[in-house]
Tab-separated table of C-alpha atoms in Angstrom:
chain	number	residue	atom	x	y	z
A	1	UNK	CA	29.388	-14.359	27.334
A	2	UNK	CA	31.313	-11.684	29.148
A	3	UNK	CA	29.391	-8.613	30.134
A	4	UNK	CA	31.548	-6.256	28.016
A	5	UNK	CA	30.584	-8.418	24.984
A	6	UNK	CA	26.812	-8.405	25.694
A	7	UNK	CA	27.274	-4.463	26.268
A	8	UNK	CA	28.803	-4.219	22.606
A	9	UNK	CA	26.629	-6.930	21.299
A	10	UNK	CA	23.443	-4.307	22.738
A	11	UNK	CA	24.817	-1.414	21.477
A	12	UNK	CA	25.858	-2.849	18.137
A	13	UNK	CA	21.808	-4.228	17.935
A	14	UNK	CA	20.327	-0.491	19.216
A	15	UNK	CA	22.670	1.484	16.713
A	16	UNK	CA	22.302	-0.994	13.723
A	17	UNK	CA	18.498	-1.135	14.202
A	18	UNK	CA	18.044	2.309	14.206
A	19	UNK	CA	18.240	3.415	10.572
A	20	UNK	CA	16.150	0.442	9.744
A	21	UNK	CA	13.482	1.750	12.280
A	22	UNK	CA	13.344	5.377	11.404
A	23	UNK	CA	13.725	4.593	7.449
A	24	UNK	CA	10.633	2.381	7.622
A	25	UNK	CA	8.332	5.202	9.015
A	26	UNK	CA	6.456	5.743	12.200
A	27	UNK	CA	4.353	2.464	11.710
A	28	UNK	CA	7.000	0.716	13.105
A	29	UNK	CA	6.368	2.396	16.518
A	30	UNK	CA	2.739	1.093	16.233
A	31	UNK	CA	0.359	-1.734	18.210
A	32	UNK	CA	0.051	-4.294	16.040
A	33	UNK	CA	-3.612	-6.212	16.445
A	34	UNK	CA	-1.641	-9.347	15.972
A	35	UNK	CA	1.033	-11.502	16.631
A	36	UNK	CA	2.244	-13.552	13.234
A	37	UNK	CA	1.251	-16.730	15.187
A	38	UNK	CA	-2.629	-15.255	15.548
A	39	UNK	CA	-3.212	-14.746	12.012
A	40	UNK	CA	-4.098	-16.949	9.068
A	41	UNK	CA	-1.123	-18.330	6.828
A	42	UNK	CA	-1.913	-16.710	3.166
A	43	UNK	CA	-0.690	-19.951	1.900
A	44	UNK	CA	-3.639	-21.489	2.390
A	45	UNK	CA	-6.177	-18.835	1.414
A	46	UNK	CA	-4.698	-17.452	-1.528
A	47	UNK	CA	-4.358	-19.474	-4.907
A	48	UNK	CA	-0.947	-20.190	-6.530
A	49	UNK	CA	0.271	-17.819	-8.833
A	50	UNK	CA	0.136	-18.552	-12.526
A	51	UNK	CA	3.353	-20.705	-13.547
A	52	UNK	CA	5.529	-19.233	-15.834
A	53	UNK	CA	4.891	-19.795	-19.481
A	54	UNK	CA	1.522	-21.378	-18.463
A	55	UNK	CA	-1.532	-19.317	-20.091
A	56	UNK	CA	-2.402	-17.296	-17.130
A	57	UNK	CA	0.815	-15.979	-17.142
A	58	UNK	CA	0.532	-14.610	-20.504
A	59	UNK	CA	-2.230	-11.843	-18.455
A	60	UNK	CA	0.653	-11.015	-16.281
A	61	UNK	CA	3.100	-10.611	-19.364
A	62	UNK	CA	0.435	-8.258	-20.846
A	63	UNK	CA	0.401	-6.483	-17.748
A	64	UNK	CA	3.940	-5.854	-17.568
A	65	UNK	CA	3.679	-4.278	-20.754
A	66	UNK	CA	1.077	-2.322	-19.945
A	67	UNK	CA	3.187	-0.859	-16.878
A	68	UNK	CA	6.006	-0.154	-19.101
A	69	UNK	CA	3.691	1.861	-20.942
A	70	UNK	CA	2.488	3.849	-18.624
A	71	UNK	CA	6.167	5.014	-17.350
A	72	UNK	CA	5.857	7.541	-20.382
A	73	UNK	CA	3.249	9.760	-18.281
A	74	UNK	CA	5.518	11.647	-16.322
A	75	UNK	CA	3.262	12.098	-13.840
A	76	UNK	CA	1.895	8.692	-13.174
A	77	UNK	CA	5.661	7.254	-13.164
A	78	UNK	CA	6.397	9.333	-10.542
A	79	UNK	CA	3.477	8.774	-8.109
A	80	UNK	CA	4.767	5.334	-8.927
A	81	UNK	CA	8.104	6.233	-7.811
A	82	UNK	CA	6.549	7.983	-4.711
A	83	UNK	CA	4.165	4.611	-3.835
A	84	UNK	CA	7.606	2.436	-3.731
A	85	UNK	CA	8.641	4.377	-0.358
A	86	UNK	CA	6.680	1.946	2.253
A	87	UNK	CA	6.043	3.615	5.414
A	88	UNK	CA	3.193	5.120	6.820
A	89	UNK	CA	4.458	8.958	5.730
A	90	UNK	CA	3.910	7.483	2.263
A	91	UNK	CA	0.215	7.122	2.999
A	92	UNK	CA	-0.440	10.222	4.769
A	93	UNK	CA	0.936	11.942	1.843
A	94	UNK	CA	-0.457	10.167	-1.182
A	95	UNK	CA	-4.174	9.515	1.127
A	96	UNK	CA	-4.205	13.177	2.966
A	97	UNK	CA	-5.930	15.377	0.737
A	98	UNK	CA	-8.602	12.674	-0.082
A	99	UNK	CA	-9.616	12.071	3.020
A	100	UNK	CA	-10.566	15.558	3.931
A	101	UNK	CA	-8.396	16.130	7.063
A	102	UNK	CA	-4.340	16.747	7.213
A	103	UNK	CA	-3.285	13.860	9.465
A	104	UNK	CA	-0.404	14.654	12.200
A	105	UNK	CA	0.476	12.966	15.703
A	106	UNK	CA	-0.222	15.950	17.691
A	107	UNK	CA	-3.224	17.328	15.286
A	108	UNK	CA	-5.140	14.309	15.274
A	109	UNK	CA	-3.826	12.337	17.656
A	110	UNK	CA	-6.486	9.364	17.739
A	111	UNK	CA	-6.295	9.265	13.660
A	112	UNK	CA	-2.913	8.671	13.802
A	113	UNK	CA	-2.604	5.892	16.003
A	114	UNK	CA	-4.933	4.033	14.619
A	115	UNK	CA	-3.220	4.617	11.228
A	116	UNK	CA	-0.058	3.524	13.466
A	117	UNK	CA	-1.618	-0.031	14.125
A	118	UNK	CA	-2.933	-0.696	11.098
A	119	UNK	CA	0.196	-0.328	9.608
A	120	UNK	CA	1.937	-1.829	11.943
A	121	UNK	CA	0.031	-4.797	11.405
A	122	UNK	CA	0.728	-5.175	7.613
A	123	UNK	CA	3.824	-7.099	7.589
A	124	UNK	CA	2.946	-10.054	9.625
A	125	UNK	CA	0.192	-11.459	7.364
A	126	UNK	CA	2.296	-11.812	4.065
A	127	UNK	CA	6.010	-12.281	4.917
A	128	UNK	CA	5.562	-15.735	5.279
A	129	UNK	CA	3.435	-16.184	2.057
A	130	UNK	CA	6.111	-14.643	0.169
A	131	UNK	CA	8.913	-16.694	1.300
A	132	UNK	CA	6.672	-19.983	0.408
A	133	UNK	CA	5.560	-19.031	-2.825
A	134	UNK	CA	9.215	-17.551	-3.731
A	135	UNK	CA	7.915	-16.111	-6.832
A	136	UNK	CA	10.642	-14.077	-8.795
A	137	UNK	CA	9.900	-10.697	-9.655
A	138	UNK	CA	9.400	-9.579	-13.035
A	139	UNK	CA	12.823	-7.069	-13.547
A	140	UNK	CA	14.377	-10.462	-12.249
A	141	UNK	CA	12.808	-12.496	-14.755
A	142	UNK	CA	13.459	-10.039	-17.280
A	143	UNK	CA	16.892	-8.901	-16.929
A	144	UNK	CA	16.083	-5.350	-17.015
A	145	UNK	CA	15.511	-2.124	-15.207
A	146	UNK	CA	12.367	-0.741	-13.353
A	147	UNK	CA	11.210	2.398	-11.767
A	148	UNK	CA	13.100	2.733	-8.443
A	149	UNK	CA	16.667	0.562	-9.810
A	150	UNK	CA	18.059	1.636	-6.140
A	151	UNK	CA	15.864	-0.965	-4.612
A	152	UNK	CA	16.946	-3.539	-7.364
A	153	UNK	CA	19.633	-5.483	-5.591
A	154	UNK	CA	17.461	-5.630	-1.967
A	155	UNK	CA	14.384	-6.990	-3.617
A	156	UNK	CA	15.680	-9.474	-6.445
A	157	UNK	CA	15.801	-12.310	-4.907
A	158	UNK	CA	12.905	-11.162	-2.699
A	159	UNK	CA	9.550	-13.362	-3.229
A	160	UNK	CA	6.920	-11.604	-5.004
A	161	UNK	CA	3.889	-13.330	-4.053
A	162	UNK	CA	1.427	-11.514	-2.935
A	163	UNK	CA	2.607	-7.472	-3.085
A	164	UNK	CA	3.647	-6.236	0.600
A	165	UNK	CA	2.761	-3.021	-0.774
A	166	UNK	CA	-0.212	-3.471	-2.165
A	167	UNK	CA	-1.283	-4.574	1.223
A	168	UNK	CA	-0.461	-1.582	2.775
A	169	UNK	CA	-2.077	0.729	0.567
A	170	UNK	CA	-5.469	-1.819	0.331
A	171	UNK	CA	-5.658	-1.924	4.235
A	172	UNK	CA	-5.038	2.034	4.552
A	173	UNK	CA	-7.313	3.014	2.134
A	174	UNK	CA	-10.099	0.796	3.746
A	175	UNK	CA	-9.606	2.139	7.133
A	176	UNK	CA	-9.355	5.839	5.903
A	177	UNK	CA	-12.850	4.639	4.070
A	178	UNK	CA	-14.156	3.734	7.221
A	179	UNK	CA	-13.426	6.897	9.185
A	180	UNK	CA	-14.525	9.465	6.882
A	181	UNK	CA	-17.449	7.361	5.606
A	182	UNK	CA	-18.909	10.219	3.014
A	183	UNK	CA	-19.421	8.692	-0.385
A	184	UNK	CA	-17.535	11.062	-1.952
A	185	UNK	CA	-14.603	10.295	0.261
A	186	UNK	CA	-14.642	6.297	0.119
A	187	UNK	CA	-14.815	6.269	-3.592
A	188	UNK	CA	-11.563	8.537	-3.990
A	189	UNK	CA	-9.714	6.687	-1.208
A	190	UNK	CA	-10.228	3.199	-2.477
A	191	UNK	CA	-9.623	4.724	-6.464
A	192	UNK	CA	-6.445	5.815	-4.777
A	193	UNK	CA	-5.872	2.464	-3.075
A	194	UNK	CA	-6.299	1.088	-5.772
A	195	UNK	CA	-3.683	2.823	-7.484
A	196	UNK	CA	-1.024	2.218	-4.947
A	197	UNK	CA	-1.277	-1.453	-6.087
A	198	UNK	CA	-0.800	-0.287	-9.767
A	199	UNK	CA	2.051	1.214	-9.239
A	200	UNK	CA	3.954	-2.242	-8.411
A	201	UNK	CA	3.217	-2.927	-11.834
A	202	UNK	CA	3.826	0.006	-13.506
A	203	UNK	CA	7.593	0.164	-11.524
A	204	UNK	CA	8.280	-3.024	-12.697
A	205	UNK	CA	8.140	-4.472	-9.109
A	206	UNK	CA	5.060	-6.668	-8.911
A	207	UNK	CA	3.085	-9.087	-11.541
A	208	UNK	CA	-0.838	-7.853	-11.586
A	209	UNK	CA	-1.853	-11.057	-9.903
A	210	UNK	CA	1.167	-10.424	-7.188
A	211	UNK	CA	-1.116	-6.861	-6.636
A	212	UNK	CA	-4.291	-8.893	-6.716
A	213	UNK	CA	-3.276	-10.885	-4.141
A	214	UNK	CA	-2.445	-7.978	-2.243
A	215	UNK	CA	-5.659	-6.636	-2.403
A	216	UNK	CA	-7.074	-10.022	-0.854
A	217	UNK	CA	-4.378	-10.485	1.760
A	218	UNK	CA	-4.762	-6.788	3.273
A	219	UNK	CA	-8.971	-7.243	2.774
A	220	UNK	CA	-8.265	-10.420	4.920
A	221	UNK	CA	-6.390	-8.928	7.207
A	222	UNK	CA	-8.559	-5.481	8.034
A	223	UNK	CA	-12.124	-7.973	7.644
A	224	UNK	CA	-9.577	-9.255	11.194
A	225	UNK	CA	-8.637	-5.947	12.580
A	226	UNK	CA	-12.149	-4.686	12.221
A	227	UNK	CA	-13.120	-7.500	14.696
A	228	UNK	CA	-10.577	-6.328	17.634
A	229	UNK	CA	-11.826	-5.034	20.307
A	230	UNK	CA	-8.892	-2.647	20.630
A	231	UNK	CA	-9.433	-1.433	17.095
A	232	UNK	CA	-13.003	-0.865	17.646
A	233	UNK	CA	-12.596	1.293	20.483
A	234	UNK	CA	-9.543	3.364	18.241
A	235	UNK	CA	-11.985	3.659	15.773
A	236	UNK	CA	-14.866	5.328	17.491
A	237	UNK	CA	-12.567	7.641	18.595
A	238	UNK	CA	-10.813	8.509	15.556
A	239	UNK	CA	-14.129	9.068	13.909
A	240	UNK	CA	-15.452	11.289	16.250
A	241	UNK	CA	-12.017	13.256	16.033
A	242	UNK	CA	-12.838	13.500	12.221
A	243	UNK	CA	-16.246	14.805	12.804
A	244	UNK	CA	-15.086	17.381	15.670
A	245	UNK	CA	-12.336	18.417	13.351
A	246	UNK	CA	-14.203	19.003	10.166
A	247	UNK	CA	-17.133	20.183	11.596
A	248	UNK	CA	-19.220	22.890	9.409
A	249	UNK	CA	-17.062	21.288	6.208
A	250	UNK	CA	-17.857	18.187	3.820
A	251	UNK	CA	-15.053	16.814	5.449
A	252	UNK	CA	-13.301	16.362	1.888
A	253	UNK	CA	-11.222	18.477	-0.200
A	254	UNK	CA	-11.691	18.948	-4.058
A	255	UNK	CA	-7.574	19.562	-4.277
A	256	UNK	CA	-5.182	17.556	-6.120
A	257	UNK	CA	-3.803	14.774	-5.279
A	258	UNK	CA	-0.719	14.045	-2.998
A	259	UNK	CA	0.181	12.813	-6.391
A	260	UNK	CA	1.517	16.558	-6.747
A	261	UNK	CA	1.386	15.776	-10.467
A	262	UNK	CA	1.329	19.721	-11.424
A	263	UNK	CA	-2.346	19.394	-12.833
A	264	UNK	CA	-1.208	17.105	-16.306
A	265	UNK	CA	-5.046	17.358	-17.242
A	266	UNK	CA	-4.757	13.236	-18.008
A	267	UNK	CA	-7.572	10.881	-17.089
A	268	UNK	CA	-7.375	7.874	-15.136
A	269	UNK	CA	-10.552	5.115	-14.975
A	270	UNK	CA	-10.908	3.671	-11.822
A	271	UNK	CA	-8.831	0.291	-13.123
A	272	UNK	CA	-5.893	2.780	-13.072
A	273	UNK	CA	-5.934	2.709	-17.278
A	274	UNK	CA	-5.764	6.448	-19.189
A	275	UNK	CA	-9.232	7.181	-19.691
A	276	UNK	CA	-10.821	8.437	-23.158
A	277	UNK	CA	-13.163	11.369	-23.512
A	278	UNK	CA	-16.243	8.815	-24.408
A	279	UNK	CA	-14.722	6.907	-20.650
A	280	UNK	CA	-17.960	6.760	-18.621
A	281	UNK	CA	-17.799	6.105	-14.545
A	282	UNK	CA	-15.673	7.361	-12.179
A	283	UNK	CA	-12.923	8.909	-13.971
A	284	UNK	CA	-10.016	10.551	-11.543
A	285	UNK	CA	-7.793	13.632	-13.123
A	286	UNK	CA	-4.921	14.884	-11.408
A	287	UNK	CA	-6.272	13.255	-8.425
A	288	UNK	CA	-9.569	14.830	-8.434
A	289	UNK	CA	-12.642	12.225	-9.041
A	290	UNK	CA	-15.501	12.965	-11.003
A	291	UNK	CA	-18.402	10.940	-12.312
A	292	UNK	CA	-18.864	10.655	-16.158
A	293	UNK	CA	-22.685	9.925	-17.303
C-alpha cells in the first residue's frame, strides 16, 4: 500500500472513530480488567432464553405489557429515556446523588477512574453472548414503536440476549455499593440499579429475562473485577477518597433523584412496580428511599 494511502487510510480511521469515542462517554478512555479472551463466554453460564410462543415466554409478553404501562408516568418514561444513553455520564448522573458524593475527574480523581474501568470493562463480557443467542428484540418482534425510536434502526437487528445495559447499570451500582458501604447508601444504589434494568423494558428495548440476564452477566463479571489486583488497589483508594471527602457528613444525600422527575409524589417498590399506600418495604419516591413497616 502506498504511504499516501495508509496516511488517508489513518486519518480516515482517527476522524471516523472519533464521534463514536466521545458519543460513548469517558468509559471508553478507561483500563479495562480484561481482555475478551480472559473472561468467561456467557454462553455457557447463562440459560437460553425462553423460545417464542413457548410458556416462559408468555412472562416476558406480560412484561412487555407491563412496560407499556408504565410509559404513562411521565416521569418514569423519561428516566427511561435518560437510562437508554449508555456511557458512563449516564451513571454519574442517574447514581450521583445516591451515593452521597458529586463524582468529577479532577474532584475525585481516584472515584472516577475506577468508575472508568469498570465501565470500560462492561462490553467485553456480553457482546459475544448476544451475537450467539441472536435474540430479536421485542419492538422488532412487534412491529411497533418504543421509547427512544431514534435508536430503532441501530438496534433492530441487534441481539437482545442478555441487556448490555443492564450490565452496566448492575456492575455500577455494585461498585458504587462497595465504596460508600453505609446501609442507607447500598440499598438506594442497588434500588436504582435495579431500575436501570427496568427501564429496557419499560422502553420497549429489552424482554425482562434479557434484563435478568443482565443482572447475572454484570454480577459475574464484578464477582471477577473484585478479584484483580489492580482493582483492589483502585478501590482502597477510592474509598478512602470517599471518606476524606465526606468527612463530618453521612456521606449520603436525602435529595431527589438524578431522575430529576420534579417531585411527582409516585411510589416505586423496590421491583420497580408503582407502589400502593398499604406497599410495605423499601418503597423509593421521587428517588428518595424510605422504609414502610
Amino acid at each position: 500500500m502506498k504511504i499516501r494511502q495508509v496516511v488517508t487510510l489513518c486519518v480516515a480511521l482517527v476522524f471516523g472513530g472519533a464521534s463514536i469515542v466521545f458519543a460513548a462517554g469517558d468509559e471508553k478512555n478507561g483500563h479495562a480488567y480484561f481482555t475478551k479472551a480472559e473472561l468467561p463466554n456467557m454462553v455457557n453460564i447463562l440459560p437460553p432464553f425462553p423460545a417464542f410462543e413457548s410458556s416462559r415466554f408468555v412472562a416476558d409478553q406480560s412484561q412487555h405489557l407491563w412496560g407499556k404501562l408504565q410509559r404513562q408516568d411521565e416521569a418514569r418514561a423519561a428516566q427511561a429515556q435518560r437510562d437508554a444513553v449508555y456511557s458512563m455520564q449516564t451513571i454519574i448522573d442517574e447514581y450521583g446523588p445516591l451515593f452521597g458524593l458529586e463524582i468529577t475527574k479532577e474532584g475525585t480523581p481516584e472515584i472516577y477512574s475506577i468508575l472508568q474501568d469498570v465501565c470500560a470493562s462492561c462490553d467485553s463480557i456480553y457482546t459475544d453472548a448476544k451475537k450467539a443467542f441472536n435474540r430479536q428484540r421485542p419492538y422488532a418482534y412487534y412491529n411497533e414503536g418504543t421509547l427512544v425510536p431514534e435508536k430503532e434502526e441501530k438496534h433492530r437487528y441487534e441481539g437482545s440476549y442478555p441487556s448490555g445495559h443492564t450490565v452496566l447499570g448492575w456492575t455500577s451500582a455494585l461498585l458504587l455499593a462497595d465504596i460508600n458501604q453505609s446501609k442507607e447508601a447500598m440499598e438506594a444504589l442497588l434500588a436504582r440499579g435495579y431500575e436501570f434494568g427496568q427501564s429496557r423494558v419499560i422502553a420497549g428495548y429489552h424482554w425482562q429475562s434479557d434484563v435478568d440476564a443482565g443482572r447475572m452477566t454484570g454480577s459475574v463479571l464484578y464477582q471477577l473485577i473484585r478479584n484483580h489486583e489492580r482493582f483492589q488497589e483502585q478501590l482502597t483508594k477510592a474509598r478512602a477518597e470517599f471518606a476524606e471527602k465526606t468527612k463530618g457528613t453521612s456521606g449520603t444525600q436525602a435529595v431527589a433523584s438524578p431522575a430529576k422527575q420534579g417531585g411527582t409524589g409516585i411510589a416505586y417498590s423496590i421491583d420497580g412496580t408503582l407502589a400502593s399506600e398499604t406497599t410495605r418495604g423499601i418503597v423509593i419516591t421521587d428517588g428518595k428511599k424510605t422504609v414502610r413497616e
